[in-house]
């Protein structure tokens, strides 16, 4: 798959058979649905597109996630949810035999997923666990992190559901599981094996579970959602409703670049034109962009097409060793 933007001849919801949809920053922020998400996903389903929700949040069980989405106006069955807790338990099972003692540091979703794999769950390092698995929970405190540290320093293997440094909520950006894992990593000097995005296994598992032949990953974060899509060789749609901005997309490295960019989930109903190069300008619709004399120039068209053209020009320049002034990058509002 090319490291640049792709195009479609039909709407995304017709070109791909299953959407792998991230939650935080894509379907909702904090307790509230992103306004465009419920009608957009309803329209995508009506067009025949399947939906699988894929989240690096390991604190909740699939049933809880499905119930929350349904309350927000996004009907969802538990079988349509893949959590990092489930992926983490799968990773654990690849390295630790069932029946062993495992110290779980996280929420109910992680406890359930690990128990389902046949492990004896402990909460204290004095019980000599052979492994520690850590996932996000807003209720984690010093004691749990300390128990993890004691166990790992005593020889337990270290696993993490995911390494997101931050999570978006209704108040802004908050520390994510990666930040909490960093506390234990700093205290032990041990880097965990991680299961969630951007590792490709989780997305491949979700695609298989959904029976997808042509999956599309949808996310707001370059370093997890879109990097994971690239790693799994699944086209990724970046929506601008969460953590990363259009400016971030301009500076994305090849392994984190989206294949498509849209304002929000309503873009599933859109045809996405492919950027084309003509007379030194990258064109998307009526917008165009180029890098010249160390500056990125953009004009014409609507905001999204300007973003897409700008990405095409910026990525082409970066890949060919042409530098441009980051401080003068355009703002897209």
XYZ file of C-alpha atoms in Angstrom, residues 11-281:
271
model
C -18.218 6.423 -1.309
C -15.979 4.861 1.323
C -18.946 2.950 2.737
C -19.369 1.290 -0.663
C -15.664 0.744 -1.354
C -14.992 -1.074 1.945
C -17.060 -3.807 3.572
C -16.264 -3.281 7.275
C -15.314 -0.179 9.242
C -12.976 -0.774 12.189
C -13.939 2.240 14.280
C -11.915 3.668 17.154
C -13.994 5.073 20.012
C -12.382 7.977 21.910
C -12.175 10.952 19.588
C -14.043 9.211 16.753
C -17.415 7.949 18.004
C -17.494 9.954 21.223
C -15.588 12.321 23.493
C -16.017 11.598 27.176
C -19.694 10.898 27.915
C -21.041 12.472 24.726
C -21.323 11.176 21.179
C -19.642 13.246 18.502
C -22.792 14.688 16.867
C -22.110 13.367 13.372
C -21.264 9.833 14.519
C -24.701 8.223 15.138
C -26.293 9.271 11.809
C -23.091 8.549 9.868
C -22.756 5.022 11.222
C -26.476 4.383 10.730
C -26.133 5.448 7.081
C -23.032 3.294 6.617
C -24.829 0.238 7.998
C -27.829 0.966 5.754
C -25.442 1.021 2.787
C -24.271 -2.494 3.729
C -21.077 -1.642 5.596
C -20.327 -3.695 8.690
C -18.996 -2.010 11.817
C -16.544 -3.286 14.416
C -15.533 -0.969 17.245
C -11.838 -1.285 18.113
C -10.582 0.442 21.236
C -7.305 0.652 23.121
C -9.306 1.295 26.290
C -8.979 -1.929 28.284
C -10.939 -0.851 31.349
C -14.408 -1.907 30.200
C -15.924 -5.174 29.036
C -17.379 -5.466 25.503
C -20.902 -5.624 26.964
C -20.335 -2.333 28.791
C -18.883 -0.662 25.703
C -21.801 -1.868 23.567
C -24.353 -0.635 26.112
C -22.641 2.771 26.306
C -22.610 3.151 22.518
C -26.263 2.141 22.305
C -27.166 4.751 24.937
C -25.399 7.365 22.801
C -27.552 6.498 19.797
C -25.054 4.143 18.165
C -26.661 0.672 18.301
C -24.003 -1.941 19.008
C -23.830 -5.598 20.024
C -21.037 -6.900 22.291
C -19.813 -9.060 19.398
C -19.108 -5.838 17.496
C -16.509 -4.702 20.048
C -12.814 -5.570 20.169
C -10.976 -4.167 23.185
C -7.284 -3.944 23.990
C -8.053 -6.130 27.007
C -9.100 -8.954 24.680
C -6.010 -8.399 22.532
C -3.806 -8.254 25.629
C -5.191 -11.554 26.897
C -4.464 -13.106 23.503
C -0.890 -11.821 23.674
C -0.514 -13.161 27.202
C -1.725 -16.579 26.046
C 0.987 -16.665 23.387
C 3.707 -16.430 26.053
C 2.333 -17.754 29.352
C 0.618 -21.146 29.824
C -2.964 -21.164 31.085
C -3.329 -21.859 34.797
C -0.403 -19.672 35.838
C -0.755 -16.798 38.305
C -1.081 -13.364 36.689
C -1.156 -9.988 38.419
C -3.785 -7.857 36.670
C -3.400 -4.085 36.912
C -6.424 -2.514 35.258
C -10.205 -2.452 35.068
C -13.021 -4.989 34.891
C -12.574 -5.558 31.185
C -9.013 -6.760 31.661
C -9.896 -8.996 34.602
C -12.645 -10.666 32.548
C -10.464 -11.145 29.460
C -7.557 -12.648 31.437
C -9.841 -14.924 33.465
C -11.425 -16.181 30.247
C -7.985 -17.448 29.160
C -7.776 -19.692 32.209
C -5.316 -17.779 34.389
C -5.357 -17.496 38.174
C -5.656 -13.772 38.830
C -3.813 -12.275 41.805
C -3.591 -8.715 43.048
C -0.499 -8.925 45.240
C 3.150 -9.524 44.330
C 3.568 -11.726 47.418
C 1.513 -14.365 45.601
C 4.413 -14.789 43.152
C 2.745 -14.145 39.778
C 4.683 -15.233 36.702
C 3.354 -12.291 34.698
C 1.929 -8.794 35.089
C -0.515 -7.341 32.577
C -1.393 -3.649 32.784
C -4.339 -1.859 31.190
C -6.023 1.487 31.675
C -8.399 2.212 34.517
C -9.241 5.666 35.878
C -9.136 4.147 39.365
C -5.507 2.959 39.265
C -3.357 4.296 42.045
C 0.080 4.038 43.597
C -0.607 0.745 45.349
C -1.430 -1.151 42.134
C 1.554 0.331 40.309
C 3.777 -0.565 43.240
C 2.548 -4.189 43.283
C 3.301 -4.433 39.570
C 6.780 -3.058 40.209
C 7.465 -5.526 43.025
C 6.333 -8.467 40.894
C 8.348 -7.465 37.809
C 11.470 -6.803 39.885
C 11.013 -10.312 41.293
C 11.052 -11.789 37.790
C 7.464 -11.620 36.468
C 7.069 -10.953 32.746
C 5.513 -7.601 31.845
C 2.645 -7.131 29.362
C 0.547 -4.087 28.477
C -2.757 -3.852 26.682
C -1.666 -0.682 24.873
C 0.763 2.227 25.100
C -1.377 5.322 24.359
C 0.283 8.169 26.220
C -2.917 10.233 26.296
C -6.680 9.888 25.971
C -9.172 12.605 24.964
C -12.197 13.331 27.127
C -14.760 16.085 27.554
C -12.269 18.206 29.544
C -9.310 17.850 27.179
C -6.334 15.499 26.959
C -5.614 13.223 29.936
C -2.875 10.653 30.704
C -3.449 7.303 29.007
C -2.290 3.774 29.733
C 1.111 4.396 28.161
C 1.802 7.126 30.710
C 0.874 4.807 33.586
C 2.891 1.967 32.066
C 5.769 4.440 31.923
C 5.722 4.704 35.717
C 6.258 0.950 36.080
C 8.771 0.858 33.245
C 10.794 3.621 34.883
C 10.710 1.849 38.242
C 11.718 -1.554 36.826
C 13.741 -0.813 33.699
C 11.547 -3.384 31.892
C 9.665 -2.558 28.668
C 6.446 -4.540 28.304
C 5.182 -6.475 25.321
C 2.133 -4.516 24.125
C -1.000 -5.722 22.361
C -3.105 -2.737 21.326
C -2.762 -0.323 18.457
C -0.343 0.372 16.817
C 0.474 -3.333 16.947
C -1.167 -4.911 13.873
C -2.479 -8.053 15.614
C -5.457 -6.316 17.199
C -6.734 -4.895 13.907
C -6.251 -8.189 12.114
C -8.141 -9.965 14.890
C -10.996 -7.471 14.603
C -11.129 -7.800 10.807
C -11.267 -11.594 11.061
C -13.950 -11.436 13.732
C -16.057 -9.217 11.458
C -15.466 -11.406 8.397
C -14.006 -8.436 6.526
C -12.562 -8.818 3.045
C -11.938 -5.071 2.558
C -11.632 -3.457 6.016
C -11.126 0.258 6.639
C -9.586 1.471 9.899
C -10.979 4.768 11.211
C -9.148 6.732 13.882
C -8.072 10.129 15.139
C -4.519 9.324 16.256
C -1.562 8.997 13.919
C 0.673 7.159 16.391
C -1.853 4.419 17.233
C -4.839 4.164 14.882
C -3.140 5.120 11.625
C 0.211 3.569 12.460
C -1.636 0.375 13.337
C -3.508 0.482 10.048
C -0.248 0.823 8.125
C 1.296 -2.035 10.093
C -1.706 -4.263 9.383
C -1.784 -3.232 5.690
C -5.326 -1.892 6.124
C -6.249 1.511 4.613
C -6.761 4.092 7.332
C -9.182 7.016 7.482
C -8.108 9.888 9.732
C -10.959 11.960 11.170
C -10.295 15.384 12.658
C -12.526 15.061 15.733
C -9.949 13.856 18.250
C -6.306 14.185 19.217
C -4.452 14.845 15.964
C -5.033 17.835 13.708
C -4.664 18.571 10.007
C -1.312 20.176 10.788
C -0.185 16.939 12.457
C -1.155 15.044 9.308
C 1.083 17.298 7.188
C 4.074 16.250 9.295
C 3.222 12.545 9.521
C 6.019 10.065 8.860
C 5.346 7.407 6.197
C 4.456 4.684 8.708
C 1.737 6.824 10.315
C 0.112 8.439 7.299
C -3.599 7.952 6.653
C -4.869 6.712 3.303
C -7.889 9.034 3.594
C -8.728 12.195 5.562
C -12.182 13.409 6.561
C -13.686 15.895 8.976
C -15.678 13.233 10.843
C -17.493 9.938 10.302
C -19.925 11.538 7.853
C -17.096 11.357 5.329
C -17.892 7.645 4.940
C -20.636 8.759 2.556
C -18.170 10.725 0.408
C -16.092 9.897 -2.637
C -12.455 10.700 -1.865
C -10.573 12.071 -4.876
C -6.971 10.975 -5.259
C -4.345 13.750 -5.321
C -2.830 14.322 -8.781
C 0.369 16.105 -9.743
C 0.230 18.621 -12.583
C 2.657 21.452 -13.388
C 4.411 21.170 -9.998
C 1.149 21.471 -8.038
